CSV table of C-alpha atoms and ligand atoms in Angstrom, one decimal:
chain,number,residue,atom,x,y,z
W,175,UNK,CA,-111.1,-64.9,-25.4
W,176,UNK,CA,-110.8,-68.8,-25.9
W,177,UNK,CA,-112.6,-68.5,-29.1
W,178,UNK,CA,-109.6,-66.5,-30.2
W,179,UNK,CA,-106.8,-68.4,-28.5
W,180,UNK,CA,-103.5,-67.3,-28.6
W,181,UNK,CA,-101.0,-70.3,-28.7
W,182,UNK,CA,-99.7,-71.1,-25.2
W,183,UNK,CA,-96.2,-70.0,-24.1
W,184,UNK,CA,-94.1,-73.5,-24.0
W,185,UNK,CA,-93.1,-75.0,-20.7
W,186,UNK,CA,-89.4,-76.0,-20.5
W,187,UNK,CA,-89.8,-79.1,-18.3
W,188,UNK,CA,-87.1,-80.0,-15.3
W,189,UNK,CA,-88.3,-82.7,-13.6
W,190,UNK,CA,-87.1,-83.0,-10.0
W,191,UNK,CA,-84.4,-85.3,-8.8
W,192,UNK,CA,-85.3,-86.0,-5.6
W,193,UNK,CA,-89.3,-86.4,-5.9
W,194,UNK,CA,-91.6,-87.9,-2.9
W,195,UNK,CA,-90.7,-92.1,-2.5
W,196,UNK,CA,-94.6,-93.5,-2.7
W,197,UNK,CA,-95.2,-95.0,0.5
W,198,UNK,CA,-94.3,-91.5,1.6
W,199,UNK,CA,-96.6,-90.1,-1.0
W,200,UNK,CA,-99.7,-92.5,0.0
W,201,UNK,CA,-99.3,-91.6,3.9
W,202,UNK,CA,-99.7,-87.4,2.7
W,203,UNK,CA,-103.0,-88.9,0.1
W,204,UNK,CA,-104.7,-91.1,2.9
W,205,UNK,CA,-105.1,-87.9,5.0
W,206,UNK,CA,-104.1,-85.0,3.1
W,207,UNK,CA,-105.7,-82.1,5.2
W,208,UNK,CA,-105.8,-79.1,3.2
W,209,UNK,CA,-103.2,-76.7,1.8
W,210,UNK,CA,-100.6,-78.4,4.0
W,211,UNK,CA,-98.3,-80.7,2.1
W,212,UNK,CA,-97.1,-79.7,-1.8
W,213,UNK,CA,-96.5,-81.7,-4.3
W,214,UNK,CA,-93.1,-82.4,-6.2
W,215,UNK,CA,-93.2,-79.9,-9.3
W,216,UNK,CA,-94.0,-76.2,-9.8
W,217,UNK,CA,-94.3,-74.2,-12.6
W,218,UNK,CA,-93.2,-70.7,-13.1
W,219,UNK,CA,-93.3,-67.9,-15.4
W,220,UNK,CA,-91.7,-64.4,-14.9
W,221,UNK,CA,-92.4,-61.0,-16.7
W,222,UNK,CA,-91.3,-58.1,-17.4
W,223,UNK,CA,-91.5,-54.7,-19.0
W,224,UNK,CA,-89.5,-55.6,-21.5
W,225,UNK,CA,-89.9,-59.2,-22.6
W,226,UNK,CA,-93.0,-60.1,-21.2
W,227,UNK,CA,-93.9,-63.4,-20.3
W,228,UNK,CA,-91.0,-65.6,-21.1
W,229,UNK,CA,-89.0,-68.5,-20.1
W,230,UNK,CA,-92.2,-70.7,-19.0
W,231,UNK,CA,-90.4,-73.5,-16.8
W,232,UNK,CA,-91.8,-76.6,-14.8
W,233,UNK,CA,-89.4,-77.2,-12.0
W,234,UNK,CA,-89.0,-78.9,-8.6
W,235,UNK,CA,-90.6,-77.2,-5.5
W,236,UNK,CA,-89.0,-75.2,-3.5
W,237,UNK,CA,-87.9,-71.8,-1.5
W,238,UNK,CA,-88.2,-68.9,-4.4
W,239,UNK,CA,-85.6,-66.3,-3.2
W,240,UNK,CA,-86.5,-62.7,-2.6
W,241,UNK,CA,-85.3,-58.6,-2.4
W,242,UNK,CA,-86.3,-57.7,1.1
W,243,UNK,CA,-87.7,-54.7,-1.2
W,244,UNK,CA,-90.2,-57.0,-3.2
W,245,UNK,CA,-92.9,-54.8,-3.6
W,246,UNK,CA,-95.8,-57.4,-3.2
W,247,UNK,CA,-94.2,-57.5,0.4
W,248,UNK,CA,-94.4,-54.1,0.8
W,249,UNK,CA,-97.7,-53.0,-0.7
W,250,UNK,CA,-99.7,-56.7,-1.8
W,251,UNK,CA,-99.6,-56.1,-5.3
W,252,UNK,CA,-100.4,-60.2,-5.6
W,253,UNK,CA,-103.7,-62.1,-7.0
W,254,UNK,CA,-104.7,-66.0,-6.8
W,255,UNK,CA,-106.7,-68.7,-8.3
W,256,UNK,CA,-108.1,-71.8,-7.0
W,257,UNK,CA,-109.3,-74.7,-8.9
W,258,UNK,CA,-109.2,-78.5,-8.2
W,259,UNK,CA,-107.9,-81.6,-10.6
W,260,UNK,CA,-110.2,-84.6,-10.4
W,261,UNK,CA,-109.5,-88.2,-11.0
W,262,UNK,CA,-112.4,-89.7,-13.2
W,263,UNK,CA,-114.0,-92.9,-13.0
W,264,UNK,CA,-111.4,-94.0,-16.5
W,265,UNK,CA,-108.1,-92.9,-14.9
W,266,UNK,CA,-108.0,-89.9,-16.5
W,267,UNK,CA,-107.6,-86.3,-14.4
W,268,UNK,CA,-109.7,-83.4,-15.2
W,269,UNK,CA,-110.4,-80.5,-14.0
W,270,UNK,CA,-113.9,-78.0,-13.9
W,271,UNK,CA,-113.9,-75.0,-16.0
W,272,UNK,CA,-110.5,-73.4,-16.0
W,273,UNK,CA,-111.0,-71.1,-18.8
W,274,UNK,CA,-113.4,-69.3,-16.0
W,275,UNK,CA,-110.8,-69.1,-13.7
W,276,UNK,CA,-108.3,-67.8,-16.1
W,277,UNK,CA,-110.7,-65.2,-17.5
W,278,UNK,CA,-111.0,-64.4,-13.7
W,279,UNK,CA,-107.7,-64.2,-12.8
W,280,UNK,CA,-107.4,-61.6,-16.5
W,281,UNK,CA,-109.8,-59.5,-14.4
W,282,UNK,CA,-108.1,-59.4,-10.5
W,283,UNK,CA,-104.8,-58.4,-12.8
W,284,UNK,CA,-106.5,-55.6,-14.3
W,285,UNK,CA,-108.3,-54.4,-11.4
W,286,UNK,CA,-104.6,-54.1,-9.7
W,287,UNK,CA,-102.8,-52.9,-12.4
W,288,UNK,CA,-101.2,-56.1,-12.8
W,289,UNK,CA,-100.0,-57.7,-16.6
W,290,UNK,CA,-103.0,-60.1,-18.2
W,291,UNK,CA,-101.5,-63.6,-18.5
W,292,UNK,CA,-103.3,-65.1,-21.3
W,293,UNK,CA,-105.7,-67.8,-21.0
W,294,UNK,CA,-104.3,-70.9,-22.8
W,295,UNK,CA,-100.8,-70.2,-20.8
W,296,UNK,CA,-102.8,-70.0,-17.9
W,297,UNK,CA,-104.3,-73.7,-18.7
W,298,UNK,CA,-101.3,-74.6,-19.9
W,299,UNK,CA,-99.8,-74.3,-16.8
W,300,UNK,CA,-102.4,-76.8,-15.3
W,301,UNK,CA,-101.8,-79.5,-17.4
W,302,UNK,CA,-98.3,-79.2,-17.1
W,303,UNK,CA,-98.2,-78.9,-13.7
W,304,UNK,CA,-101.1,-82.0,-13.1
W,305,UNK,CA,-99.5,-84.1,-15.8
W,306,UNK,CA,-95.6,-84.2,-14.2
W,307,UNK,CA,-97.6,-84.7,-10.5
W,308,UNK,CA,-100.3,-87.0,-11.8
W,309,UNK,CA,-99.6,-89.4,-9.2
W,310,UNK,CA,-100.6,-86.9,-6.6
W,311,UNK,CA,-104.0,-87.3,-8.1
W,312,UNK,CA,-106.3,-89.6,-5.6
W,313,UNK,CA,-108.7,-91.7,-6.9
W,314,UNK,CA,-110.9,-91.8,-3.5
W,315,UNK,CA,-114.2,-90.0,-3.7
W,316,UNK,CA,-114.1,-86.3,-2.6
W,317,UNK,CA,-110.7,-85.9,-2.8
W,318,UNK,CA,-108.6,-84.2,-5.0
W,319,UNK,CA,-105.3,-81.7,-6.2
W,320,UNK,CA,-106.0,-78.3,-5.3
W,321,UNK,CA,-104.4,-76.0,-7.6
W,322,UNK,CA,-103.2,-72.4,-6.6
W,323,UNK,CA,-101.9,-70.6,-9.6
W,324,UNK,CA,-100.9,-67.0,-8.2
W,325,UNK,CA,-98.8,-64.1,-9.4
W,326,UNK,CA,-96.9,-61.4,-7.2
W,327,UNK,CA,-94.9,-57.9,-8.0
W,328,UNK,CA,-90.9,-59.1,-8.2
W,329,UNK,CA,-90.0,-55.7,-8.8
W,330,UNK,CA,-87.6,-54.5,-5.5
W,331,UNK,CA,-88.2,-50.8,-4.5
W,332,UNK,CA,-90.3,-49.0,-2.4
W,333,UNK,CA,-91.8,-46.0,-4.5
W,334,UNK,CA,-95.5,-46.7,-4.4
W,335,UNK,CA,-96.5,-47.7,-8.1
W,336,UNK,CA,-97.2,-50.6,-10.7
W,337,UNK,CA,-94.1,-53.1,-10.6
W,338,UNK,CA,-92.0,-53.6,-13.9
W,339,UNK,CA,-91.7,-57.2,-13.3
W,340,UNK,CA,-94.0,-60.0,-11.8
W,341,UNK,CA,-93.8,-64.1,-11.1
W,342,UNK,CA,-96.4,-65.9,-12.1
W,343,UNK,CA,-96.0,-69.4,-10.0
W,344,UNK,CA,-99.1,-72.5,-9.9
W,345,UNK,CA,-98.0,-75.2,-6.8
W,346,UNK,CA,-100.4,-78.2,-5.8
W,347,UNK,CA,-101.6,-80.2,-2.5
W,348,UNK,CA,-103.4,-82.8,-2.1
W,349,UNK,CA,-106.6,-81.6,-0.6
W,350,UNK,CA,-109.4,-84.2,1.1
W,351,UNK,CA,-112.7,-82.7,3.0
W,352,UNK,CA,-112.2,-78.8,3.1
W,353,UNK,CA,-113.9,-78.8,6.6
W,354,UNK,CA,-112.9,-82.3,8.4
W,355,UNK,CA,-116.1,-84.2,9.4
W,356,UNK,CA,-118.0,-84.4,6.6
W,357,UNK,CA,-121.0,-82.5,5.8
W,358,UNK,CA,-121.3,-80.9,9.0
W,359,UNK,CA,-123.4,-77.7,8.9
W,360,UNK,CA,-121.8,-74.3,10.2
W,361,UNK,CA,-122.6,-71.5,12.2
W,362,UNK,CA,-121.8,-68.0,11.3
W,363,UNK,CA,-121.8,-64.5,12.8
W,364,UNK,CA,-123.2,-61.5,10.8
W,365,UNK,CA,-120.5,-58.9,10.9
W,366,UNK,CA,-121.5,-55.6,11.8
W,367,UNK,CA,-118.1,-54.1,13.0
W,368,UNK,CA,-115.8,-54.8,9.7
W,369,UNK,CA,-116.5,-55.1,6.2
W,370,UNK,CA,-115.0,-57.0,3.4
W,371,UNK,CA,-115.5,-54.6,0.4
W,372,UNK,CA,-116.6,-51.5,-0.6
W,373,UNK,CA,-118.2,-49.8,-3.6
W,374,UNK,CA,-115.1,-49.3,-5.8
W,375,UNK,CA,-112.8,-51.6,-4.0
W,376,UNK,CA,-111.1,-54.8,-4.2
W,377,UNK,CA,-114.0,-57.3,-3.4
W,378,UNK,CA,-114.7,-58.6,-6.9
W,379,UNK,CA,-110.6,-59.2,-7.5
W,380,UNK,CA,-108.9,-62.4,-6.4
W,381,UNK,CA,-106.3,-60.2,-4.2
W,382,UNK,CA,-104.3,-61.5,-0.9
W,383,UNK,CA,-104.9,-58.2,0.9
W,384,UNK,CA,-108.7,-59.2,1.2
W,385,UNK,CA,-107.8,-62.1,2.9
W,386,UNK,CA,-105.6,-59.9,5.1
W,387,UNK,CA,-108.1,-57.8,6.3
W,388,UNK,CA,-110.9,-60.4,6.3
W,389,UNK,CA,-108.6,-62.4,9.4
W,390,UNK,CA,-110.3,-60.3,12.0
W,391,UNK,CA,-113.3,-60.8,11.3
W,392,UNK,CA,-112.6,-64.0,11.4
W,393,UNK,CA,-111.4,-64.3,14.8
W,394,UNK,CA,-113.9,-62.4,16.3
W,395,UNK,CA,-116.6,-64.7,14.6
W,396,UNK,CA,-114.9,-67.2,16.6
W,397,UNK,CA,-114.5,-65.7,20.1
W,398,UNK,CA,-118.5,-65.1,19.8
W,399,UNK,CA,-118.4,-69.0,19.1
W,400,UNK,CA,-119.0,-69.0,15.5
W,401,UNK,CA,-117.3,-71.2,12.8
W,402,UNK,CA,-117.7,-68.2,9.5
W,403,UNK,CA,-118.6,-64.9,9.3
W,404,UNK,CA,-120.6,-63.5,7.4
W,405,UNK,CA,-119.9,-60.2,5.7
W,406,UNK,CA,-122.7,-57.4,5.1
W,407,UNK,CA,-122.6,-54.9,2.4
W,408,UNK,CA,-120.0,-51.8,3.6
W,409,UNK,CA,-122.7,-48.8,2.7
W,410,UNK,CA,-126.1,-49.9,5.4
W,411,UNK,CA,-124.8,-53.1,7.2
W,412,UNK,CA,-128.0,-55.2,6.0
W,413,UNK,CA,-127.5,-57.0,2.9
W,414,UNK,CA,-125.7,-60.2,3.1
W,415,UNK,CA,-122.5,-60.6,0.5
W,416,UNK,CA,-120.7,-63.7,1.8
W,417,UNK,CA,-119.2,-66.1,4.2
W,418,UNK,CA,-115.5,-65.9,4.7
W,419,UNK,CA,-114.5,-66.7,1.1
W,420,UNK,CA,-117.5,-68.1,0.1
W,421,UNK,CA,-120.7,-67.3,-2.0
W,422,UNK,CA,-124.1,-67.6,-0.1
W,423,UNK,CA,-127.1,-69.0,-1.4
W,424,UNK,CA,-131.0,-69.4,0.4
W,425,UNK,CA,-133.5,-71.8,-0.7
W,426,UNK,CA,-136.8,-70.8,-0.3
W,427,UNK,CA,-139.8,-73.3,-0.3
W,428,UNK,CA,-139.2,-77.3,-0.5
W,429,UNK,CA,-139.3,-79.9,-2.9
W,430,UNK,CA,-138.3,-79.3,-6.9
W,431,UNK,CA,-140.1,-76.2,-6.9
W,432,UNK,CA,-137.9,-74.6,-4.0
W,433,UNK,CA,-136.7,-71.5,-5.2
W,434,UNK,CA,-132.8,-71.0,-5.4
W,435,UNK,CA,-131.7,-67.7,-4.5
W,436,UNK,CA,-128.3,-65.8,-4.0
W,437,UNK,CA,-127.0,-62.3,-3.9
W,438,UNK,CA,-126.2,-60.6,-7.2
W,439,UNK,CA,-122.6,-59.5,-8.2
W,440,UNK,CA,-122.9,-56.0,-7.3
W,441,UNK,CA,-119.2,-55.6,-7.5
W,442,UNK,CA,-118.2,-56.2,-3.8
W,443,UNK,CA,-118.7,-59.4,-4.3
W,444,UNK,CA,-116.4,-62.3,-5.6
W,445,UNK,CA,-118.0,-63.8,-8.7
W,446,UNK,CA,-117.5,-67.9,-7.5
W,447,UNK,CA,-117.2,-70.4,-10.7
W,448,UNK,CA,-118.8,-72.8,-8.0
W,449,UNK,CA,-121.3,-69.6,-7.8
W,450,UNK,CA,-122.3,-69.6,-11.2
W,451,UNK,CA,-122.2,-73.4,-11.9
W,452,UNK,CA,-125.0,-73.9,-9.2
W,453,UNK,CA,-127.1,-71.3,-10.3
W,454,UNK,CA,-127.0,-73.5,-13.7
W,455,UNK,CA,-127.2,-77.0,-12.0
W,456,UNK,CA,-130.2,-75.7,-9.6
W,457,UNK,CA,-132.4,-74.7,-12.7
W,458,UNK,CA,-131.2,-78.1,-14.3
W,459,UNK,CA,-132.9,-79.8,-11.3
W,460,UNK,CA,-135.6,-78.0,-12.4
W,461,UNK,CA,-135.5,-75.2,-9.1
W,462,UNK,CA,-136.8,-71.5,-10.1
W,463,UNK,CA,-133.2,-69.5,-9.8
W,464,UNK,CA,-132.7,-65.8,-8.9
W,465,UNK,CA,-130.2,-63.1,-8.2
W,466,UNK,CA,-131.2,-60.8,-5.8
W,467,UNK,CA,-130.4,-58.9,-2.4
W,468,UNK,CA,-131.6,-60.3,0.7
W,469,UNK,CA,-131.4,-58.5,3.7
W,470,UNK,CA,-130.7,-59.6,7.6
W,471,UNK,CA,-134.1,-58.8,8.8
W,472,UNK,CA,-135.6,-60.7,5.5
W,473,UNK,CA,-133.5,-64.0,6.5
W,474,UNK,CA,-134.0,-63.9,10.2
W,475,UNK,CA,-138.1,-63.3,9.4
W,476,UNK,CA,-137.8,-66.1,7.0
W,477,UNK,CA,-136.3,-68.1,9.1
W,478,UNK,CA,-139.3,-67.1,11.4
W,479,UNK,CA,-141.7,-67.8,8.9
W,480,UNK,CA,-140.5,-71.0,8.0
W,481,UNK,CA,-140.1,-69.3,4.2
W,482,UNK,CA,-136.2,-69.5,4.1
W,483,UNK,CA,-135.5,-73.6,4.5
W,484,UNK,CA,-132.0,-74.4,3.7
W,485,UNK,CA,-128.9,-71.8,3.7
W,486,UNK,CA,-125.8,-72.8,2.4
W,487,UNK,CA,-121.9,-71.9,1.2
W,488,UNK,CA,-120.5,-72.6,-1.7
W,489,UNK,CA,-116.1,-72.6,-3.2
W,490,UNK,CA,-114.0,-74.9,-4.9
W,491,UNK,CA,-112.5,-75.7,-1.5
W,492,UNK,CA,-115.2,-76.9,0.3
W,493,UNK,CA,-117.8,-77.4,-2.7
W,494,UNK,CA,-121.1,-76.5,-0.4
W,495,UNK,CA,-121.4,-76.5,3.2
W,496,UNK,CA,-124.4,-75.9,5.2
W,497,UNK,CA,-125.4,-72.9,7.2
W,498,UNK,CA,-126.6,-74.5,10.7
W,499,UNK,CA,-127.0,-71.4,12.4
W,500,UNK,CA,-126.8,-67.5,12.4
W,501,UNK,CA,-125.8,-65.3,15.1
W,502,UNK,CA,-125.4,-61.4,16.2
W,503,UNK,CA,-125.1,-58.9,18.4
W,504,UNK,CA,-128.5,-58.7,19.5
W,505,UNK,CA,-129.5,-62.3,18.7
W,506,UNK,CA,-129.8,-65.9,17.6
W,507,UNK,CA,-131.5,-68.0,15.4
W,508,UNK,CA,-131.4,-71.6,13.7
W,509,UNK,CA,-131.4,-71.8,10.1
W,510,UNK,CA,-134.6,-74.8,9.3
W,511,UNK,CA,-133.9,-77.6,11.5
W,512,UNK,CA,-129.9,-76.7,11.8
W,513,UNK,CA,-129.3,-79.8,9.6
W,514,UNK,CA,-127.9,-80.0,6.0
W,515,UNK,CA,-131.0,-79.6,3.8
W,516,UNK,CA,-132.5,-81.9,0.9
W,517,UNK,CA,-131.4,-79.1,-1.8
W,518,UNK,CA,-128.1,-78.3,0.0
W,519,UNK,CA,-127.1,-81.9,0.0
W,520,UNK,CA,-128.9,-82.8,-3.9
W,521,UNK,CA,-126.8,-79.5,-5.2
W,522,UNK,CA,-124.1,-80.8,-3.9
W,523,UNK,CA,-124.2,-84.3,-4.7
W,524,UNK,CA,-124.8,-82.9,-8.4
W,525,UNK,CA,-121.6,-80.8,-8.1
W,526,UNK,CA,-119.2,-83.7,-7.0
W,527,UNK,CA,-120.9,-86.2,-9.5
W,528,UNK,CA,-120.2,-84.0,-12.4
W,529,UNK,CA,-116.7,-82.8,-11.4
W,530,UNK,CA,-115.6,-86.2,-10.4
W,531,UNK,CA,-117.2,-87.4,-13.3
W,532,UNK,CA,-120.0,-90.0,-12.2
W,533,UNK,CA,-122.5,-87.7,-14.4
W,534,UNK,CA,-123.1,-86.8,-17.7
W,535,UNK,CA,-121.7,-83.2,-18.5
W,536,UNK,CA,-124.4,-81.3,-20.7
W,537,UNK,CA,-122.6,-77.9,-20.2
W,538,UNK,CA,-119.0,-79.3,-21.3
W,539,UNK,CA,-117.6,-77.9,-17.9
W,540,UNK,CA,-115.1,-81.0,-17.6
W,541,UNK,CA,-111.7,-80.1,-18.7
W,542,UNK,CA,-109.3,-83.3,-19.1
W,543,UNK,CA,-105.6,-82.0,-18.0
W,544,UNK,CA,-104.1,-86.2,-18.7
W,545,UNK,CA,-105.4,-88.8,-20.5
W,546,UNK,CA,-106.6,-91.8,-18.9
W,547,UNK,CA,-103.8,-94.2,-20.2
W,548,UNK,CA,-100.1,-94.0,-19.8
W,549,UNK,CA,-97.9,-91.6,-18.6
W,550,UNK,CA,-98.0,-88.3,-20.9
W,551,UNK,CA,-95.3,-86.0,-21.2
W,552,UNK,CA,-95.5,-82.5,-21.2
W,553,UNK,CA,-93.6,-80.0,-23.7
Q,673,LIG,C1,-112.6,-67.7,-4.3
Q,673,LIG,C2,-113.7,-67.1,-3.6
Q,673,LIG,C3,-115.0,-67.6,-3.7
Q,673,LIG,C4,-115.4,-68.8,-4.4
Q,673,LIG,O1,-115.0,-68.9,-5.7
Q,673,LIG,P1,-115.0,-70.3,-6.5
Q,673,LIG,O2,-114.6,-69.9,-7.9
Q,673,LIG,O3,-116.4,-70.8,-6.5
Q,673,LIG,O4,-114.0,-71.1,-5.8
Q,673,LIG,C5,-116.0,-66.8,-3.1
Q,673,LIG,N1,-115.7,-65.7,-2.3
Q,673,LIG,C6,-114.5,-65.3,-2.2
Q,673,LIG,C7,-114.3,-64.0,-1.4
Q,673,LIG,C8,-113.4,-65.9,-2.8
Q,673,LIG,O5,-112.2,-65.5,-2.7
């Protein structure tokens, strides 16, 4: 728990010799993509049986050499994070509620048998990471450093158990728009063929092997012309859980009294931060907010109604993206008037102000990883 910290494992710090040259640097930042260009650091902590987590190092990126027998290649014993770094309006770089993501990633460890990294470690990791790569930082408006903390079993064998030893490793890259275009409003196929978790499985843990299996899916969303897909709950195929790797929500209604509405955590579900912050920032704005289970029929009869106005996404990656339109295997409809909604696009304006930090922060969600003036230095 943070409000019983245990001190943070020190990070040994080897910068690297041969980092980015800046022009070379501003070309990746003016049109960063995302997830496709790292930046010049790393950091990385191993454990094992015996020592635990030790030997905490910051080190140049690069290739980490592997056992063809490494067991997370064999059997996916491997969990992730994702959380952004923000430049502020002062210089500074911050980042949005990392203690929530380290508590998170505590949780996908547990769930596969994995060893708990503690939390400050886990921040401390961040800032040491964001304060050697600070330049990779951009100041432009809805861009930032995406940060993917992730840990893996080392162990080499093949006998089908918990691994003795595991890398924790957090990389960064640059990340502008998640979907290029702007604010453009999706379309997504209801799934009715494959499932992303079931009762008692994997779905609320931050795993790889969900991804895996979620690729499929995927595709097929796409060959029936879709951009997402939405997944359904595994037991009756009705209730809607998610989109890809997103969290759902439906606004019902119009104006400040539209009601704000997404599915509860029932455990196949992935508890977003971004989730769980709008739920907040909507009731801020003064919406009625609810957690709830909403069925197929109930959002293509809403839709019908005209009850259900706005559906949209929501992730650290892309912050919020519309829901344009919804499709089947028996049908199709259009969600509103197929365009990015007021609340959609007031929610999300919110979110960016306050991570980017054009807005006041009530809730103390900002989390400065390097101070606005000079060049810090981590140990
Ligand atoms: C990461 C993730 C989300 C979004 O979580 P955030 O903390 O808001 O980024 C939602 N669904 C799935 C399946 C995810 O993996």
């Amino acid at each position: 728990m943070s409000s019983d910290p245990s001190p943070a494992l020190p990070i040994a710090v080897t910068p690297s010799a041969h980092p980015r040259a800046a022009a070379e640097r501003q070309a990746v930042l003016a049109d960063p993509g995302f997830g496709r260009v790292f930046t010049d650091h790393m950091v990385r902590i191993p454990w094992d049986a015996d020592r635990g987590w030790h030997d905490a190092q910051l080190v140049p990126y690069g290739p980490i050499p592997l056992d063809p027998a490494t067991m997370a290649l064999h059997y996916g014993q491997e969990i992730f994070e994702g959380l952004k770094a923000y430049r502020q309006p002062s210089g500074a770089i911050a980042t949005f509620r990392p203690y929530e993501n380290a508590r998170r990633f505590a949780r996908s460890a547990a769930r596969l048998a994995m060893p708990a990294l503690d939390e400050e470690t886990f921040v401390a990791a961040l800032t040491a990471l964001v304060t050697q790569d600070a330049a990779w930082v951009s100041p432009e408006e809805e861009k930032s450093l995406y940060l993917r903390p992730f840990m893996f079993a080392t162990e080499a064998g093949l006998g089908v158990k918990p691994a003795h030893s595991f890398l924790f490793l957090v990389i960064a890259s640059p990340a502008g728009a998640y979907f290029s275009g702007g604010v453009r409003p999706v379309s997504v196929w209801l799934s009715t063929e494959y499932t992303r978790a079931a009762p008692g499985g994997t779905g609320a843990a931050k795993c790889a092997g969900n991804y895996a299996a979620s690729l499929v899916a995927q595709a097929q969303a796409e060959q029936a012309g879709c951009d997402q897909v939405v997944w359904l709950d595994a037991v009756s195929h009705r209730y809607v859980e998610e989109m890809g790797g997103m969290n759902l929500f439906f606004v019902r209604g119009s104006g400040s009294s539209a009601r704000v509405e997404t599915p509860a955590l029932t455990g196949t579900l992935l508890a977003g931060v971004t989730r769980d912050s709008l739920l907040t920032l909507a009731g801020d704005l003064g919406h009625p907010v609810a957690e709830t289970r909403i069925s197929t029929e109930e959002w293509e009869q809403g839709n019908a109604t005209g009850e259900i106005t706005e559906v949209f996404a929501c992730g650290t990656a892309a912050v919020i993206t519309p829901v344009g339109s919804v499709k089947h295997a028996r049908g199709t409809w259009t969600v509103g008037d197929g365009q990015p909604g007021p609340v959609t696009l007031r929610l999300r304006q919110a979110l960016l102000d306050l991570q980017h930090g054009q807005a006041p922060d009530p809730h103390r969600w900002v989390h400065p990883l390097v101070p606005a003036r000079g060049h810090a230095s981590t140990g």
